[in-house]
Amino acid sequence: MSNEHTPLITSRVCGLTMIAPTCGAAPESPQESASGAPSQSPRRLNTFFGVMVPTVLSMFSIILFLRTGFVVGHAGLLEGLLMIAVAYIIISLTILSICAISTNGAIQGGGAYYMISRSLGPEFGGSIGLMFFLAKVFACGEYVLGLVEALLDVFGMDTESSASVGVRVLPQGYWYTILYSSVVLLLCLIICLVGAHIYSRTAFVILLVVTVSLLSIFISSVAVKPQNFVITHQGMGNQTLRYNASFTGFSAATLRSNLARYSLDYSTNTVMSFATVFAVMFTSCTGIMAGANMSGELKTPSVSIPRGTIIAVIYTFTVYILLFILASATCDRTLLIQDYGFFQRINLWPPFVTIGIFCASLSAAMCAMIGASRILHALALDQLFGKLQLFGFVTSRTFCNVFIWFSSQCCIPGGCDPFVLQCVVFAGHLNAVAGLVTVFYLLAFAAVDLACLALEWASAPNFRPTFQFFSWHTCLLGILSCLVMMFVINPVYSSGSIVLLLLLLLFLHYRSPTSSWGYISQALIFHQVRKYLLMLDVRKEHVKFWRPQVLLMVSNPRSSCQLILFVNQLKKGGLYVLGHVQLGDLDALPSDPVQQQYNFWLSLVDKLGVKAFVDLTLSPSVRQGTQHLLRITGLGGMKPNTLILGFYDSCTPDDFFLQDSAFYDTSVGQNSEGEYNFGVDLPSLQAHFPPVRHVESPRWLSPEEYVGIISDALKMNKNVCLGRYFFQLQGEGKDSKTDGSERTIDVWPLNLLQPGCRDYQDVCSLFLLQMACVLNMSSKWRNARMRIFLNVETASCDQGWVINEETFRDLLKKLRIRASIKIVSWDPAVQHHTISEEERPSESLPTLSEDFLSAVNCMLTEHSSQAAVRFLYLPRPPAQGSQAQQYLAQLEAITYGLGPTLLIHGVTPVTYTDL
């Protein structure tokens, strides 16, 4: 990305220089400068204020005061403690992953999104970050509605009464609820706009108030005398339901009675179950990332996030255990399940609990708002969603907060209207929507565990977290537990959230720009590929699993793009390497010029859309460089077995860069703004590769050296292919939709320069058939017709060619090759072939007359002029270098004007008839 805000090293190492800052002092956040925020606002939050306080308050929220009795009353003490244990085991596994990731490097703003995106890449980071952001926005609206509902329970007027009683001075109604919620939400916005430092101080005051409220509950359980209550609810048909409940104080009988099972919930009028109760209870555990979301404001995130989160979790776990035991030992089951706010009834001074509820709700709403704004700010800076969304413009933190306020404000009318979202207020119908929020949080937790697991499995040397109390077992167990609990809570919400995640992944995969963060997928692929390459034993190779593994030597891709595209269809899932030799001597150069060229060649591969590797070398000669590449390219069992060269002729090559709009039109395929292009844009790519060779231009390669390359490859037991006229081949590009239905593949399996040869089953002929069959199986040639031409001398009295034809048909049937056989008489060519084989030296090239070569060319032109591509037998090159020009002249003569032609000489067995 052009605006990449994550530098390679984001913090300094203590003691490296005399001017280095004190160890632990974080440098200025790059996100601050990128967003235009004042750079003089440094990170100021420590572990206590920045992590522990917001985490504790987020985990308490309103659940602490209004759902403790609900969980214990329905599930019973033992099952309630089991739920707490399961929930805290799940979040503890995730906390181990958070601590490991946060101590592996400098953490910037964005919290969980930053960790996931920098570990798993932009696709996972952006999708999980967006879903986490939505969960925070939705939770913010819920917390505000819960606060308003609790406020109206205490101060709201009875709408059916003409006068208010006591302090009940607030009018009630749909629009009044929206008004009160908006005021509370505006208060949260003001506090968040002032800054994270003021928010942390406000949260600390709220924590003190909540702590006092908790102490009053524990004291009241001992100080308050046993008493009875009459609880009323509005039932069906406007009937009033009355329940007799009691506070017994600490009693063994009360404790035994609270081991009961599930019953009807008065707020939703449904029978509770383990899943529904656990969903409500687990909402209290979803705040473990509140401190991580403040990573951009922490002095030392790598120290504060692990320490503060662990302390907060231990503290809240202790409080919940004590409250569960206290409630089950002092209150009968009726009181617990029929009154969510029973702590107010049994308190020495009920306003203690009321104030605690108000403060806990307010702090949870502020924490959700500021956490969502930090996630949105990080998403905006990374520009993962491009310019199509609002995320491209909210690079200011002030605007982020306002946007979160507006989004939460939009949630409030739906939450107030029972016909829109069926009452999402905590105090009334939290049970109906807690599952959705919980599922979103669990999905985010699973993603964090996945990020840590991927880093651990990748075994990258730079993954060195200072927090060591984790392993891949804890990460995997965390992922599985989160996913299992998601579907236990609500299978519909879980399935929907996963579908949404997959859609976002696909969108970001195709629309997000390439990042320079480092992709964990590459590290994992490297790790696994190395293992499998070691397992790919060349001694276990079998001919029936043979596939082409091609090294295509390219001098200048401007004139070879069509051949590159064609060979991509010919590889059949095998290794495909583009090789290039740079002439030079490393001793005379200050640095290796090849290393700077790789990005240009890789960009060319991206432009063409071929699945190929690139291997470049520096050598004094092309022949020597080709030998190097044939020997060292590939690893283990993945090494080239076939060398492909362009044809050596005097044709003036075409410039493919001037024909394909992707290479000359800057408006086509142009990098989107902010896309990281690895330093190679279209003008740089065009300028890197030199213009095509003119007729009068000197050649880099002599005929002797070219033929020598062919001979070297055959000596090294490599198959050789020569491609000619492939600049005329159309429809091979990545945007082409052709399936080959209008194409024809012609195969001439005999050596056309030796008319007396009738062996259709030698290694080279069978290799020729196999390569044609491989091409016929590729996507752009699958429906092409394949024709095989058999040359016979019809003028002779020998009718053995009929038997040979039948034998050849049987061979094709055994090889499962579908092709039509064409019998061609080459009597017109044979009559010009007057060389006696007995008079020719064994290693010498036969001297063929021009009339014979012309007759062979006419025969090929007559029968294969309409073919899309032709496969011809490539004779073995002469042993004497002095005959190189004669050898090339013969090849040029028989292929002149044919169109795309591949001359092939195979030396390895490739066909197999058994199962």
Short mmCIF file of C-alpha atoms in Angstrom, two decimals, residues 523-787:
data_model
loop_
_atom_site.label_atom_id
_atom_site.label_comp_id
_atom_site.label_asym_id
_atom_site.label_seq_id
_atom_site.Cartn_x
_atom_site.Cartn_y
_atom_site.Cartn_z
CA ALA A 523 4.89 -19.18 5.80
CA LEU A 524 2.53 -22.12 6.25
CA ILE A 525 2.82 -23.08 2.59
CA PHE A 526 6.60 -22.95 2.80
CA HIS A 527 6.56 -25.12 5.92
CA GLN A 528 4.32 -27.75 4.36
CA VAL A 529 5.91 -27.67 0.91
CA ARG A 530 9.32 -28.34 2.41
CA LYS A 531 7.90 -31.39 4.17
CA TYR A 532 6.25 -32.72 1.05
CA LEU A 533 9.29 -32.07 -1.12
CA LEU A 534 11.30 -34.24 1.22
CA MET A 535 8.63 -36.92 0.87
CA LEU A 536 8.65 -36.64 -2.93
CA ASP A 537 11.29 -39.29 -3.48
CA VAL A 538 12.64 -39.46 -7.04
CA ARG A 539 13.37 -43.15 -6.51
CA LYS A 540 9.64 -43.81 -6.22
CA GLU A 541 8.66 -42.14 -9.48
CA HIS A 542 6.53 -44.23 -11.81
CA VAL A 543 5.87 -43.72 -15.48
CA LYS A 544 2.08 -43.85 -15.11
CA PHE A 545 2.21 -40.71 -12.96
CA TRP A 546 4.54 -38.83 -15.26
CA ARG A 547 3.68 -35.23 -16.08
CA PRO A 548 5.52 -32.48 -17.97
CA GLN A 549 7.82 -30.37 -15.84
CA VAL A 550 8.93 -27.62 -18.13
CA LEU A 551 11.80 -25.18 -18.27
CA LEU A 552 10.98 -22.59 -20.94
CA MET A 553 13.96 -20.46 -21.88
CA VAL A 554 12.91 -16.90 -22.68
CA SER A 555 15.21 -14.32 -24.20
CA ASN A 556 12.77 -11.40 -24.35
CA PRO A 557 9.16 -11.87 -23.17
CA ARG A 558 8.00 -9.09 -25.48
CA SER A 559 8.24 -11.57 -28.37
CA SER A 560 7.55 -14.77 -26.41
CA CYS A 561 4.32 -14.12 -24.52
CA GLN A 562 2.21 -16.34 -26.77
CA LEU A 563 4.62 -19.24 -26.32
CA ILE A 564 4.60 -18.65 -22.55
CA LEU A 565 0.81 -18.79 -22.55
CA PHE A 566 0.75 -21.93 -24.69
CA VAL A 567 3.22 -23.82 -22.52
CA ASN A 568 1.09 -22.92 -19.52
CA GLN A 569 -1.63 -25.09 -21.09
CA LEU A 570 0.88 -27.85 -21.78
CA LYS A 571 2.21 -28.40 -18.26
CA LYS A 572 -0.79 -30.46 -16.92
CA GLY A 573 -0.29 -29.42 -13.31
CA GLY A 574 3.45 -29.94 -13.48
CA LEU A 575 6.32 -27.65 -12.70
CA TYR A 576 6.59 -24.66 -15.02
CA VAL A 577 9.66 -22.44 -14.87
CA LEU A 578 10.52 -19.43 -16.99
CA GLY A 579 14.29 -19.36 -17.40
CA HIS A 580 16.42 -16.47 -18.57
CA VAL A 581 20.19 -16.10 -18.91
CA GLN A 582 21.76 -12.70 -18.28
CA LEU A 583 25.13 -12.48 -20.01
CA GLY A 584 27.95 -11.28 -17.79
CA ASP A 585 30.69 -12.16 -15.36
CA LEU A 586 30.03 -11.67 -11.65
CA ASP A 587 33.74 -11.04 -11.02
CA ALA A 588 33.58 -7.88 -13.11
CA LEU A 589 30.38 -6.56 -11.51
CA PRO A 590 29.83 -4.83 -8.15
CA SER A 591 26.63 -6.81 -7.47
CA ASP A 592 24.49 -9.49 -9.03
CA PRO A 593 22.23 -7.76 -11.62
CA VAL A 594 19.89 -10.74 -11.66
CA GLN A 595 18.50 -10.17 -8.17
CA GLN A 596 16.90 -6.84 -9.13
CA GLN A 597 15.12 -8.43 -12.11
CA TYR A 598 12.98 -11.00 -10.28
CA ASN A 599 10.15 -8.60 -9.42
CA PHE A 600 9.81 -7.57 -13.06
CA TRP A 601 9.56 -11.18 -14.21
CA LEU A 602 7.11 -12.05 -11.45
CA SER A 603 4.99 -9.07 -12.41
CA LEU A 604 5.05 -10.35 -15.99
CA VAL A 605 3.81 -13.72 -14.74
CA ASP A 606 0.98 -11.94 -12.88
CA LYS A 607 0.04 -9.96 -15.98
CA LEU A 608 -0.08 -13.05 -18.17
CA GLY A 609 -1.94 -15.07 -15.55
CA VAL A 610 0.27 -18.15 -15.93
CA LYS A 611 1.17 -20.53 -13.12
CA ALA A 612 4.91 -20.37 -13.46
CA PHE A 613 8.04 -19.86 -11.41
CA VAL A 614 10.92 -17.68 -12.50
CA ASP A 615 14.59 -18.69 -12.42
CA LEU A 616 17.28 -16.32 -13.67
CA THR A 617 21.02 -16.80 -13.86
CA LEU A 618 24.15 -14.87 -14.78
CA SER A 619 26.55 -16.62 -17.15
CA PRO A 620 29.20 -15.80 -19.77
CA SER A 621 27.16 -17.66 -22.42
CA VAL A 622 23.54 -18.67 -22.94
CA ARG A 623 24.53 -22.31 -23.40
CA GLN A 624 26.38 -22.45 -20.11
CA GLY A 625 23.57 -20.61 -18.33
CA THR A 626 20.99 -23.05 -19.72
CA GLN A 627 23.08 -25.93 -18.41
CA HIS A 628 23.07 -24.30 -14.98
CA LEU A 629 19.31 -23.89 -14.99
CA LEU A 630 18.72 -27.47 -16.16
CA ARG A 631 20.84 -28.74 -13.30
CA ILE A 632 19.77 -26.53 -10.39
CA THR A 633 16.18 -25.49 -11.15
CA GLY A 634 13.66 -27.16 -8.86
CA LEU A 635 14.02 -29.25 -5.73
CA GLY A 636 13.91 -32.97 -5.13
CA GLY A 637 11.30 -34.64 -7.30
CA MET A 638 10.16 -31.31 -8.73
CA LYS A 639 12.79 -30.66 -11.35
CA PRO A 640 12.33 -29.92 -15.06
CA ASN A 641 12.24 -32.94 -17.34
CA THR A 642 11.51 -30.99 -20.53
CA LEU A 643 13.34 -28.05 -22.08
CA ILE A 644 11.41 -25.77 -24.45
CA LEU A 645 13.12 -23.23 -26.69
CA GLY A 646 11.92 -20.72 -29.19
CA PHE A 647 12.83 -21.47 -32.78
CA TYR A 648 16.09 -20.16 -34.23
CA ASP A 649 15.16 -18.38 -37.45
CA SER A 650 15.40 -14.99 -39.11
CA CYS A 651 11.79 -13.95 -38.54
CA THR A 652 11.20 -10.47 -37.22
CA PRO A 653 9.40 -11.03 -33.91
CA ASP A 654 6.26 -9.13 -33.00
CA ASP A 655 6.09 -7.02 -29.84
CA PHE A 656 3.36 -8.60 -27.73
CA PHE A 657 3.41 -5.61 -25.36
CA LEU A 658 2.02 -3.51 -28.22
CA GLN A 659 -0.80 -5.98 -28.91
CA ASP A 660 -2.20 -6.67 -25.44
CA SER A 661 -3.93 -3.70 -23.80
CA ALA A 662 -2.86 -4.95 -20.38
CA PHE A 663 0.72 -3.98 -21.29
CA TYR A 664 0.29 -0.67 -23.07
CA ASP A 665 -2.99 0.87 -21.86
CA THR A 666 -2.48 2.41 -18.43
CA SER A 667 -6.23 2.54 -17.89
CA VAL A 668 -6.54 -1.25 -18.15
CA GLY A 669 -5.44 -3.30 -15.18
CA GLN A 670 -4.08 -0.22 -13.47
CA ASN A 671 -3.19 -0.68 -9.86
CA SER A 672 -5.82 0.72 -7.55
CA GLU A 673 -4.82 3.58 -5.34
CA GLY A 674 -2.85 2.38 -2.40
CA GLU A 675 -2.11 -1.04 -3.89
CA TYR A 676 1.27 -2.43 -3.00
CA ASN A 677 2.80 -3.43 -6.36
CA PHE A 678 6.22 -4.60 -5.12
CA GLY A 679 7.87 -1.63 -6.82
CA VAL A 680 6.84 -2.63 -10.36
CA ASP A 681 4.19 -0.50 -12.06
CA LEU A 682 3.21 -0.77 -15.72
CA PRO A 683 5.65 1.89 -17.05
CA SER A 684 8.50 0.25 -15.13
CA LEU A 685 7.57 -3.16 -16.53
CA GLN A 686 7.51 -1.81 -20.07
CA ALA A 687 10.84 -0.05 -19.64
CA HIS A 688 12.61 -3.04 -18.12
CA PHE A 689 12.34 -5.40 -21.07
CA PRO A 690 14.24 -4.16 -24.16
CA PRO A 691 12.58 -3.67 -27.58
CA VAL A 692 12.28 -6.71 -29.80
CA ARG A 693 15.17 -7.64 -32.08
CA HIS A 694 15.27 -6.21 -35.57
CA VAL A 695 16.46 -8.19 -38.59
CA GLU A 696 19.80 -6.40 -38.68
CA SER A 697 20.32 -6.63 -34.94
CA PRO A 698 23.13 -8.96 -33.79
CA ARG A 699 22.07 -12.22 -32.16
CA TRP A 700 23.06 -13.21 -28.67
CA LEU A 701 23.14 -16.82 -29.75
CA SER A 702 24.99 -18.50 -32.62
CA PRO A 703 23.52 -21.50 -34.49
CA GLU A 704 26.25 -23.72 -33.04
CA GLU A 705 25.42 -22.62 -29.51
CA TYR A 706 21.69 -23.08 -30.06
CA VAL A 707 22.12 -26.64 -31.37
CA GLY A 708 24.60 -27.24 -28.58
CA ILE A 709 21.88 -26.40 -26.04
CA ILE A 710 19.63 -29.04 -27.62
CA SER A 711 22.44 -31.60 -27.50
CA ASP A 712 23.24 -30.75 -23.87
CA ALA A 713 19.63 -31.24 -22.82
CA LEU A 714 19.42 -34.64 -24.53
CA LYS A 715 22.68 -35.71 -22.91
CA MET A 716 21.19 -34.70 -19.54
CA ASN A 717 18.19 -36.94 -20.31
CA LYS A 718 15.83 -34.00 -20.79
CA ASN A 719 13.13 -33.92 -23.44
CA VAL A 720 13.43 -31.04 -25.90
CA CYS A 721 10.74 -28.99 -27.65
CA LEU A 722 11.22 -26.19 -30.18
CA GLY A 723 8.35 -23.76 -30.71
CA ARG A 724 7.90 -21.85 -33.98
CA TYR A 725 5.31 -19.31 -35.15
CA PHE A 726 3.56 -19.19 -31.80
CA PHE A 727 3.19 -15.44 -32.14
CA GLN A 728 0.36 -16.35 -34.55
CA LEU A 729 -1.53 -18.34 -31.91
CA GLN A 730 -4.59 -16.54 -30.50
CA GLY A 731 -6.97 -17.26 -27.64
CA GLU A 732 -4.42 -18.32 -25.02
CA GLY A 733 -4.79 -15.29 -22.75
CA LYS A 734 -6.31 -15.49 -19.27
CA ASP A 735 -9.41 -13.60 -20.45
CA SER A 736 -10.05 -15.99 -23.33
CA LYS A 737 -13.20 -18.11 -23.03
CA THR A 738 -12.38 -20.61 -25.78
CA ASP A 739 -12.71 -24.32 -25.06
CA GLY A 740 -11.01 -25.52 -28.24
CA SER A 741 -14.16 -26.67 -30.00
CA GLU A 742 -13.05 -24.92 -33.21
CA ARG A 743 -9.43 -26.01 -32.92
CA THR A 744 -7.52 -28.93 -34.39
CA ILE A 745 -4.33 -30.54 -33.09
CA ASP A 746 -2.27 -32.32 -35.74
CA VAL A 747 0.35 -34.89 -34.78
CA TRP A 748 3.01 -36.26 -37.13
CA PRO A 749 4.69 -38.99 -35.05
CA LEU A 750 7.25 -40.11 -37.66
CA ASN A 751 10.64 -38.60 -38.36
CA LEU A 752 9.86 -36.73 -41.56
CA LEU A 753 13.55 -36.39 -42.42
CA GLN A 754 13.92 -40.19 -42.57
CA PRO A 755 11.29 -41.63 -44.95
CA GLY A 756 12.42 -45.18 -44.27
CA CYS A 757 11.48 -44.93 -40.60
CA ARG A 758 8.25 -46.79 -39.74
CA ASP A 759 8.58 -47.15 -35.99
CA TYR A 760 5.48 -45.61 -34.46
CA GLN A 761 6.27 -46.98 -31.02
CA ASP A 762 9.71 -45.63 -30.30
CA VAL A 763 10.18 -43.42 -27.22
CA CYS A 764 10.15 -40.16 -29.16
CA SER A 765 6.95 -40.96 -31.09
CA LEU A 766 5.13 -42.01 -27.93
CA PHE A 767 6.33 -38.85 -26.18
CA LEU A 768 4.95 -36.85 -29.08
CA LEU A 769 1.54 -38.51 -28.67
CA GLN A 770 1.60 -37.97 -24.91
CA MET A 771 2.29 -34.24 -25.23
CA ALA A 772 -0.52 -33.83 -27.75
CA CYS A 773 -2.86 -35.72 -25.43
CA VAL A 774 -1.81 -33.51 -22.49
CA LEU A 775 -2.63 -30.40 -24.51
CA ASN A 776 -6.00 -31.89 -25.46
CA MET A 777 -6.82 -32.26 -21.74
CA SER A 778 -6.18 -28.59 -20.86
CA SER A 779 -9.00 -26.10 -20.37
CA LYS A 780 -8.62 -24.17 -23.63
CA TRP A 781 -8.07 -27.29 -25.76
CA ARG A 782 -10.37 -29.87 -24.15
CA ASN A 783 -12.82 -29.91 -27.04
CA ALA A 784 -10.23 -29.67 -29.82
CA ARG A 785 -10.07 -32.44 -32.44
CA MET A 786 -6.83 -34.39 -32.55
CA ARG A 787 -5.61 -35.91 -35.80
#
